[in-house]
mmCIF file with all atom_site columns, C-alpha atoms in Angstrom:
data_model
loop_
_atom_site.group_PDB
_atom_site.id
_atom_site.type_symbol
_atom_site.label_atom_id
_atom_site.label_alt_id
_atom_site.label_comp_id
_atom_site.label_asym_id
_atom_site.label_entity_id
_atom_site.label_seq_id
_atom_site.pdbx_PDB_ins_code
_atom_site.Cartn_x
_atom_site.Cartn_y
_atom_site.Cartn_z
_atom_site.occupancy
_atom_site.B_iso_or_equiv
_atom_site.pdbx_formal_charge
_atom_site.auth_seq_id
_atom_site.auth_comp_id
_atom_site.auth_asym_id
_atom_site.auth_atom_id
_atom_site.pdbx_PDB_model_num
ATOM 1   C CA . MET R 1 1   ? 4.553   -15.362 -3.400  1.00 0.00 ? 21  MET R CA 1
ATOM 2   C CA . LYS R 1 2   ? 4.143   -11.641 -2.784  1.00 0.00 ? 22  LYS R CA 1
ATOM 3   C CA . HIS R 1 3   ? 7.286   -9.531  -2.446  1.00 0.00 ? 23  HIS R CA 1
ATOM 4   C CA . ILE R 1 4   ? 7.619   -6.047  -1.001  1.00 0.00 ? 24  ILE R CA 1
ATOM 5   C CA . ILE R 1 5   ? 10.400  -4.041  -2.656  1.00 0.00 ? 25  ILE R CA 1
ATOM 6   C CA . SER R 1 6   ? 11.526  -0.668  -1.349  1.00 0.00 ? 26  SER R CA 1
ATOM 7   C CA . CYS R 1 7   ? 13.423  1.584   -3.778  1.00 0.00 ? 27  CYS R CA 1
ATOM 8   C CA . GLN R 1 8   ? 15.000  4.935   -3.236  1.00 0.00 ? 28  GLN R CA 1
ATOM 9   C CA . VAL R 1 9   ? 14.960  6.827   -6.523  1.00 0.00 ? 29  VAL R CA 1
ATOM 10  C CA . GLU R 1 10  ? 15.725  10.277  -7.899  1.00 0.00 ? 30  GLU R CA 1
ATOM 11  C CA . ASN R 1 11  ? 12.629  12.462  -7.446  1.00 0.00 ? 31  ASN R CA 1
ATOM 12  C CA . LYS R 1 12  ? 12.233  13.646  -11.027 1.00 0.00 ? 32  LYS R CA 1
ATOM 13  C CA . PHE R 1 13  ? 9.926   13.161  -13.984 1.00 0.00 ? 33  PHE R CA 1
ATOM 14  C CA . GLY R 1 14  ? 10.110  9.934   -15.944 1.00 0.00 ? 34  GLY R CA 1
ATOM 15  C CA . VAL R 1 15  ? 11.420  7.724   -13.144 1.00 0.00 ? 35  VAL R CA 1
ATOM 16  C CA . LEU R 1 16  ? 8.035   6.130   -12.469 1.00 0.00 ? 36  LEU R CA 1
ATOM 17  C CA . ALA R 1 17  ? 7.557   5.507   -16.199 1.00 0.00 ? 37  ALA R CA 1
ATOM 18  C CA . ARG R 1 18  ? 10.966  3.790   -16.467 1.00 0.00 ? 38  ARG R CA 1
ATOM 19  C CA . ILE R 1 19  ? 10.276  1.566   -13.469 1.00 0.00 ? 39  ILE R CA 1
ATOM 20  C CA . SER R 1 20  ? 6.743   0.648   -14.539 1.00 0.00 ? 40  SER R CA 1
ATOM 21  C CA . GLY R 1 21  ? 8.094   0.061   -18.064 1.00 0.00 ? 41  GLY R CA 1
ATOM 22  C CA . LEU R 1 22  ? 10.686  -2.316  -16.634 1.00 0.00 ? 42  LEU R CA 1
ATOM 23  C CA . PHE R 1 23  ? 7.928   -4.339  -14.988 1.00 0.00 ? 43  PHE R CA 1
ATOM 24  C CA . SER R 1 24  ? 5.570   -4.354  -17.982 1.00 0.00 ? 44  SER R CA 1
ATOM 25  C CA . GLY R 1 25  ? 8.370   -5.033  -20.476 1.00 0.00 ? 45  GLY R CA 1
ATOM 26  C CA . ARG R 1 26  ? 9.333   -8.211  -18.639 1.00 0.00 ? 46  ARG R CA 1
ATOM 27  C CA . GLY R 1 27  ? 5.803   -9.315  -17.819 1.00 0.00 ? 47  GLY R CA 1
ATOM 28  C CA . PHE R 1 28  ? 6.024   -8.686  -14.061 1.00 0.00 ? 48  PHE R CA 1
ATOM 29  C CA . ASN R 1 29  ? 2.849   -7.493  -12.367 1.00 0.00 ? 49  ASN R CA 1
ATOM 30  C CA . ILE R 1 30  ? 2.768   -4.603  -9.907  1.00 0.00 ? 50  ILE R CA 1
ATOM 31  C CA . ILE R 1 31  ? 0.140   -5.440  -7.288  1.00 0.00 ? 51  ILE R CA 1
ATOM 32  C CA . SER R 1 32  ? 0.480   -2.074  -5.578  1.00 0.00 ? 52  SER R CA 1
ATOM 33  C CA . LEU R 1 33  ? 2.768   0.919   -5.779  1.00 0.00 ? 53  LEU R CA 1
ATOM 34  C CA . SER R 1 34  ? 3.185   3.933   -3.551  1.00 0.00 ? 54  SER R CA 1
ATOM 35  C CA . VAL R 1 35  ? 5.615   6.802   -4.051  1.00 0.00 ? 55  VAL R CA 1
ATOM 36  C CA . GLY R 1 36  ? 6.505   9.831   -1.998  1.00 0.00 ? 56  GLY R CA 1
ATOM 37  C CA . ALA R 1 37  ? 9.390   12.216  -1.479  1.00 0.00 ? 57  ALA R CA 1
ATOM 38  C CA . THR R 1 38  ? 11.513  11.411  1.544   1.00 0.00 ? 58  THR R CA 1
ATOM 39  C CA . ALA R 1 39  ? 11.456  13.827  4.449   1.00 0.00 ? 59  ALA R CA 1
ATOM 40  C CA . GLU R 1 40  ? 15.236  13.734  4.720   1.00 0.00 ? 60  GLU R CA 1
ATOM 41  C CA . ASP R 1 41  ? 15.902  14.811  1.126   1.00 0.00 ? 61  ASP R CA 1
ATOM 42  C CA . PRO R 1 42  ? 13.136  16.051  -1.217  1.00 0.00 ? 62  PRO R CA 1
ATOM 43  C CA . THR R 1 43  ? 15.266  15.156  -4.259  1.00 0.00 ? 63  THR R CA 1
ATOM 44  C CA . ILE R 1 44  ? 14.863  11.484  -3.336  1.00 0.00 ? 64  ILE R CA 1
ATOM 45  C CA . SER R 1 45  ? 11.620  9.494   -3.362  1.00 0.00 ? 65  SER R CA 1
ATOM 46  C CA . ARG R 1 46  ? 10.817  6.176   -1.776  1.00 0.00 ? 66  ARG R CA 1
ATOM 47  C CA . MET R 1 47  ? 8.809   3.666   -3.795  1.00 0.00 ? 67  MET R CA 1
ATOM 48  C CA . VAL R 1 48  ? 7.220   0.643   -2.223  1.00 0.00 ? 68  VAL R CA 1
ATOM 49  C CA . ILE R 1 49  ? 6.317   -1.907  -4.879  1.00 0.00 ? 69  ILE R CA 1
ATOM 50  C CA . VAL R 1 50  ? 4.373   -5.074  -4.130  1.00 0.00 ? 70  VAL R CA 1
ATOM 51  C CA . THR R 1 51  ? 4.815   -7.701  -6.800  1.00 0.00 ? 71  THR R CA 1
ATOM 52  C CA . GLU R 1 52  ? 4.330   -11.410 -7.151  1.00 0.00 ? 72  GLU R CA 1
ATOM 53  C CA . GLY R 1 53  ? 6.636   -14.173 -8.318  1.00 0.00 ? 73  GLY R CA 1
ATOM 54  C CA . ASP R 1 54  ? 9.148   -16.783 -7.260  1.00 0.00 ? 74  ASP R CA 1
ATOM 55  C CA . GLU R 1 55  ? 12.695  -16.100 -6.076  1.00 0.00 ? 75  GLU R CA 1
ATOM 56  C CA . LYS R 1 56  ? 14.001  -16.129 -9.649  1.00 0.00 ? 76  LYS R CA 1
ATOM 57  C CA . VAL R 1 57  ? 11.531  -13.416 -10.669 1.00 0.00 ? 77  VAL R CA 1
ATOM 58  C CA . LEU R 1 58  ? 12.450  -11.350 -7.615  1.00 0.00 ? 78  LEU R CA 1
ATOM 59  C CA . GLU R 1 59  ? 16.152  -11.663 -8.448  1.00 0.00 ? 79  GLU R CA 1
ATOM 60  C CA . GLN R 1 60  ? 15.479  -10.499 -12.021 1.00 0.00 ? 80  GLN R CA 1
ATOM 61  C CA . ILE R 1 61  ? 13.437  -7.535  -10.816 1.00 0.00 ? 81  ILE R CA 1
ATOM 62  C CA . THR R 1 62  ? 16.082  -6.516  -8.282  1.00 0.00 ? 82  THR R CA 1
ATOM 63  C CA . LYS R 1 63  ? 18.918  -6.760  -10.820 1.00 0.00 ? 83  LYS R CA 1
ATOM 64  C CA . GLN R 1 64  ? 16.985  -4.796  -13.435 1.00 0.00 ? 84  GLN R CA 1
ATOM 65  C CA . LEU R 1 65  ? 16.010  -2.088  -10.933 1.00 0.00 ? 85  LEU R CA 1
ATOM 66  C CA . ASN R 1 66  ? 19.637  -1.709  -9.857  1.00 0.00 ? 86  ASN R CA 1
ATOM 67  C CA . LYS R 1 67  ? 20.603  -1.124  -13.509 1.00 0.00 ? 87  LYS R CA 1
ATOM 68  C CA . LEU R 1 68  ? 18.343  1.927   -13.820 1.00 0.00 ? 88  LEU R CA 1
ATOM 69  C CA . ILE R 1 69  ? 20.369  5.104   -13.433 1.00 0.00 ? 89  ILE R CA 1
ATOM 70  C CA . ASP R 1 70  ? 17.679  6.863   -11.351 1.00 0.00 ? 90  ASP R CA 1
ATOM 71  C CA . VAL R 1 71  ? 17.507  4.061   -8.792  1.00 0.00 ? 91  VAL R CA 1
ATOM 72  C CA . ILE R 1 72  ? 19.686  4.730   -5.748  1.00 0.00 ? 92  ILE R CA 1
ATOM 73  C CA . LYS R 1 73  ? 18.922  1.742   -3.540  1.00 0.00 ? 93  LYS R CA 1
ATOM 74  C CA . VAL R 1 74  ? 16.782  -1.414  -3.781  1.00 0.00 ? 94  VAL R CA 1
ATOM 75  C CA . GLN R 1 75  ? 15.758  -3.455  -0.773  1.00 0.00 ? 95  GLN R CA 1
ATOM 76  C CA . ASP R 1 76  ? 13.593  -6.576  -0.635  1.00 0.00 ? 96  ASP R CA 1
ATOM 77  C CA . LEU R 1 77  ? 11.526  -6.226  2.523   1.00 0.00 ? 97  LEU R CA 1
ATOM 78  C CA . THR R 1 78  ? 9.909   -9.648  2.188   1.00 0.00 ? 98  THR R CA 1
ATOM 79  C CA . GLY R 1 79  ? 10.477  -11.658 5.339   1.00 0.00 ? 99  GLY R CA 1
ATOM 80  C CA . GLU R 1 80  ? 12.102  -8.697  7.094   1.00 0.00 ? 100 GLU R CA 1
ATOM 81  C CA . ASP R 1 81  ? 10.913  -7.234  10.375  1.00 0.00 ? 101 ASP R CA 1
ATOM 82  C CA . ILE R 1 82  ? 8.847   -4.413  8.894   1.00 0.00 ? 102 ILE R CA 1
ATOM 83  C CA . ILE R 1 83  ? 5.936   -2.165  9.643   1.00 0.00 ? 103 ILE R CA 1
ATOM 84  C CA . ASP R 1 84  ? 3.523   -1.878  6.724   1.00 0.00 ? 104 ASP R CA 1
ATOM 85  C CA . ARG R 1 85  ? 0.330   0.081   6.304   1.00 0.00 ? 105 ARG R CA 1
ATOM 86  C CA . GLU R 1 86  ? -2.332  0.892   3.772   1.00 0.00 ? 106 GLU R CA 1
ATOM 87  C CA . PHE R 1 87  ? -4.982  3.605   3.818   1.00 0.00 ? 107 PHE R CA 1
ATOM 88  C CA . MET R 1 88  ? -8.532  3.343   2.543   1.00 0.00 ? 108 MET R CA 1
ATOM 89  C CA . LEU R 1 89  ? -11.585 5.567   2.093   1.00 0.00 ? 109 LEU R CA 1
ATOM 90  C CA . ILE R 1 90  ? -14.919 3.755   1.805   1.00 0.00 ? 110 ILE R CA 1
ATOM 91  C CA . LYS R 1 91  ? -18.166 5.379   0.734   1.00 0.00 ? 111 LYS R CA 1
ATOM 92  C CA . LEU R 1 92  ? -21.131 3.524   2.206   1.00 0.00 ? 112 LEU R CA 1
ATOM 93  C CA . ALA R 1 93  ? -24.848 3.841   1.648   1.00 0.00 ? 113 ALA R CA 1
ATOM 94  C CA . TYR R 1 94  ? -26.380 5.591   4.678   1.00 0.00 ? 114 TYR R CA 1
ATOM 95  C CA . ASP R 1 95  ? -29.187 3.718   6.375   1.00 0.00 ? 115 ASP R CA 1
ATOM 96  C CA . ALA R 1 96  ? -30.354 5.168   9.698   1.00 0.00 ? 116 ALA R CA 1
ATOM 97  C CA . LYS R 1 97  ? -31.603 1.739   10.813  1.00 0.00 ? 117 LYS R CA 1
ATOM 98  C CA . LYS R 1 98  ? -28.144 0.201   10.453  1.00 0.00 ? 118 LYS R CA 1
ATOM 99  C CA . TYR R 1 99  ? -26.101 3.186   11.614  1.00 0.00 ? 119 TYR R CA 1
ATOM 100 C CA . THR R 1 100 ? -25.605 2.035   15.216  1.00 0.00 ? 120 THR R CA 1
ATOM 101 C CA . LYS R 1 101 ? -24.285 -1.358  14.092  1.00 0.00 ? 121 LYS R CA 1
ATOM 102 C CA . LEU R 1 102 ? -22.016 0.300   11.540  1.00 0.00 ? 122 LEU R CA 1
ATOM 103 C CA . THR R 1 103 ? -20.567 2.743   14.076  1.00 0.00 ? 123 THR R CA 1
ATOM 104 C CA . GLN R 1 104 ? -19.799 -0.176  16.410  1.00 0.00 ? 124 GLN R CA 1
ATOM 105 C CA . ILE R 1 105 ? -17.698 -1.754  13.671  1.00 0.00 ? 125 ILE R CA 1
ATOM 106 C CA . VAL R 1 106 ? -16.065 1.606   12.879  1.00 0.00 ? 126 VAL R CA 1
ATOM 107 C CA . GLU R 1 107 ? -15.137 2.099   16.535  1.00 0.00 ? 127 GLU R CA 1
ATOM 108 C CA . THR R 1 108 ? -13.882 -1.461  16.934  1.00 0.00 ? 128 THR R CA 1
ATOM 109 C CA . PHE R 1 109 ? -11.506 -0.984  13.990  1.00 0.00 ? 129 PHE R CA 1
ATOM 110 C CA . GLN R 1 110 ? -10.510 2.507   15.201  1.00 0.00 ? 130 GLN R CA 1
ATOM 111 C CA . CYS R 1 111 ? -11.738 4.065   11.957  1.00 0.00 ? 131 CYS R CA 1
ATOM 112 C CA . LYS R 1 112 ? -13.298 7.469   11.529  1.00 0.00 ? 132 LYS R CA 1
ATOM 113 C CA . VAL R 1 113 ? -16.379 8.751   9.730   1.00 0.00 ? 133 VAL R CA 1
ATOM 114 C CA . VAL R 1 114 ? -14.971 11.716  7.785   1.00 0.00 ? 134 VAL R CA 1
ATOM 115 C CA . SER R 1 115 ? -18.022 12.770  5.774   1.00 0.00 ? 135 SER R CA 1
ATOM 116 C CA . MET R 1 116 ? -21.746 12.239  5.998   1.00 0.00 ? 136 MET R CA 1
ATOM 117 C CA . SER R 1 117 ? -24.743 13.116  3.833   1.00 0.00 ? 137 SER R CA 1
ATOM 118 C CA . PRO R 1 118 ? -28.372 11.938  3.788   1.00 0.00 ? 138 PRO R CA 1
ATOM 119 C CA . LYS R 1 119 ? -27.439 9.203   1.287   1.00 0.00 ? 139 LYS R CA 1
ATOM 120 C CA . HIS R 1 120 ? -23.807 8.278   2.039   1.00 0.00 ? 140 HIS R CA 1
ATOM 121 C CA . LEU R 1 121 ? -21.046 8.373   4.592   1.00 0.00 ? 141 LEU R CA 1
ATOM 122 C CA . ILE R 1 122 ? -17.319 8.052   4.096   1.00 0.00 ? 142 ILE R CA 1
ATOM 123 C CA . VAL R 1 123 ? -15.096 6.134   6.495   1.00 0.00 ? 143 VAL R CA 1
ATOM 124 C CA . GLU R 1 124 ? -11.292 6.259   6.625   1.00 0.00 ? 144 GLU R CA 1
ATOM 125 C CA . ILE R 1 125 ? -9.194  3.381   7.908   1.00 0.00 ? 145 ILE R CA 1
ATOM 126 C CA . ASP R 1 126 ? -5.516  2.571   7.996   1.00 0.00 ? 146 ASP R CA 1
ATOM 127 C CA . GLY R 1 127 ? -3.658  -0.557  8.952   1.00 0.00 ? 147 GLY R CA 1
ATOM 128 C CA . ASP R 1 128 ? -2.174  -3.683  7.519   1.00 0.00 ? 148 ASP R CA 1
ATOM 129 C CA . GLU R 1 129 ? -3.736  -5.596  4.638   1.00 0.00 ? 149 GLU R CA 1
ATOM 130 C CA . LYS R 1 130 ? -5.419  -8.134  6.917   1.00 0.00 ? 150 LYS R CA 1
ATOM 131 C CA . LYS R 1 131 ? -7.135  -5.438  9.024   1.00 0.00 ? 151 LYS R CA 1
ATOM 132 C CA . LEU R 1 132 ? -8.433  -3.608  5.950   1.00 0.00 ? 152 LEU R CA 1
ATOM 133 C CA . ASN R 1 133 ? -9.697  -6.792  4.303   1.00 0.00 ? 153 ASN R CA 1
ATOM 134 C CA . THR R 1 134 ? -11.438 -7.912  7.504   1.00 0.00 ? 154 THR R CA 1
ATOM 135 C CA . PHE R 1 135 ? -13.085 -4.499  7.827   1.00 0.00 ? 155 PHE R CA 1
ATOM 136 C CA . LEU R 1 136 ? -14.297 -4.692  4.222   1.00 0.00 ? 156 LEU R CA 1
ATOM 137 C CA . ASP R 1 137 ? -15.792 -8.128  4.828   1.00 0.00 ? 157 ASP R CA 1
ATOM 138 C CA . LEU R 1 138 ? -17.730 -6.819  7.838   1.00 0.00 ? 158 LEU R CA 1
ATOM 139 C CA . ILE R 1 139 ? -19.096 -3.662  6.208   1.00 0.00 ? 159 ILE R CA 1
ATOM 140 C CA . ARG R 1 140 ? -19.891 -5.136  2.798   1.00 0.00 ? 160 ARG R CA 1
ATOM 141 C CA . PRO R 1 141 ? -23.519 -5.910  3.876   1.00 0.00 ? 161 PRO R CA 1
ATOM 142 C CA . PHE R 1 142 ? -24.026 -2.167  4.566   1.00 0.00 ? 162 PHE R CA 1
ATOM 143 C CA . GLY R 1 143 ? -23.657 -1.375  0.865   1.00 0.00 ? 163 GLY R CA 1
ATOM 144 C CA . ILE R 1 144 ? -20.271 -0.190  -0.358  1.00 0.00 ? 164 ILE R CA 1
ATOM 145 C CA . ALA R 1 145 ? -20.677 2.492   -3.028  1.00 0.00 ? 165 ALA R CA 1
ATOM 146 C CA . GLU R 1 146 ? -16.985 3.216   -3.659  1.00 0.00 ? 166 GLU R CA 1
ATOM 147 C CA . ILE R 1 147 ? -13.511 2.379   -2.372  1.00 0.00 ? 167 ILE R CA 1
ATOM 148 C CA . ALA R 1 148 ? -10.218 4.274   -2.741  1.00 0.00 ? 168 ALA R CA 1
ATOM 149 C CA . ARG R 1 149 ? -7.242  2.299   -1.428  1.00 0.00 ? 169 ARG R CA 1
ATOM 150 C CA . THR R 1 150 ? -3.578  3.212   -1.382  1.00 0.00 ? 170 THR R CA 1
ATOM 151 C CA . GLY R 1 151 ? -0.764  0.849   -2.054  1.00 0.00 ? 171 GLY R CA 1
ATOM 152 C CA . LYS R 1 152 ? 1.274   -0.537  0.772   1.00 0.00 ? 172 LYS R CA 1
ATOM 153 C CA . ILE R 1 153 ? 3.910   1.596   2.469   1.00 0.00 ? 173 ILE R CA 1
ATOM 154 C CA . ALA R 1 154 ? 6.565   -0.157  4.506   1.00 0.00 ? 174 ALA R CA 1
ATOM 155 C CA . MET R 1 155 ? 9.877   0.211   6.282   1.00 0.00 ? 175 MET R CA 1
ATOM 156 C CA . THR R 1 156 ? 12.136  -1.975  8.337   1.00 0.00 ? 176 THR R CA 1
ATOM 157 C CA . ARG R 1 157 ? 12.066  -1.696  12.110  1.00 0.00 ? 177 ARG R CA 1
ATOM 158 C CA . VAL R 1 158 ? 15.854  -1.753  12.375  1.00 0.00 ? 178 VAL R CA 1
ATOM 159 C CA . ASP R 1 159 ? 18.745  -0.397  10.323  1.00 0.00 ? 179 ASP R CA 1
ATOM 160 C CA . LYS R 1 160 ? 20.223  -2.893  7.925   1.00 0.00 ? 180 LYS R CA 1
ATOM 161 C CA . LYS R 1 161 ? 23.245  -2.584  5.695   1.00 0.00 ? 181 LYS R CA 1
ATOM 162 C CA . ILE R 1 162 ? 22.190  -2.990  2.059   1.00 0.00 ? 182 ILE R CA 1
ATOM 163 C CA . GLY R 1 163 ? 24.155  -5.523  0.045   1.00 0.00 ? 183 GLY R CA 1
ATOM 164 C CA . GLY R 1 164 ? 26.134  -6.727  3.026   1.00 0.00 ? 184 GLY R CA 1
#
């Protein structure tokens, strides 16, 4: 089972290495990871880590994260009422004969063509994992040259007291 873990951490060098070392040292896989400074306090960063494992693995990860001195707060977002998003850039082979069909798909998914050349075009899309995967399935026949995809970002819809 996939788990989405949100961590607030000190925004300083070495924190990412300690957290990724915790995962690799215990044999836990990080499926995706995104990190950014919080708008409220630039000395604090929010990490969203997607990992996989049973409840016992999740409990181990959470306990180990809470032991790290640079970790301020850990929250398991799995099963919570959250909003999550990913972002993706896709470079596609340009084919004038297929362009109209491609732009119909781009418009349907509310994407945007952000760059175009005689040989390629680049499309940006954001949304949840299902939307991005469905879009990829539909455009794959057009010839995907390259994909850059962020990790998941997520937050709860409502305030929740941590640990209570």
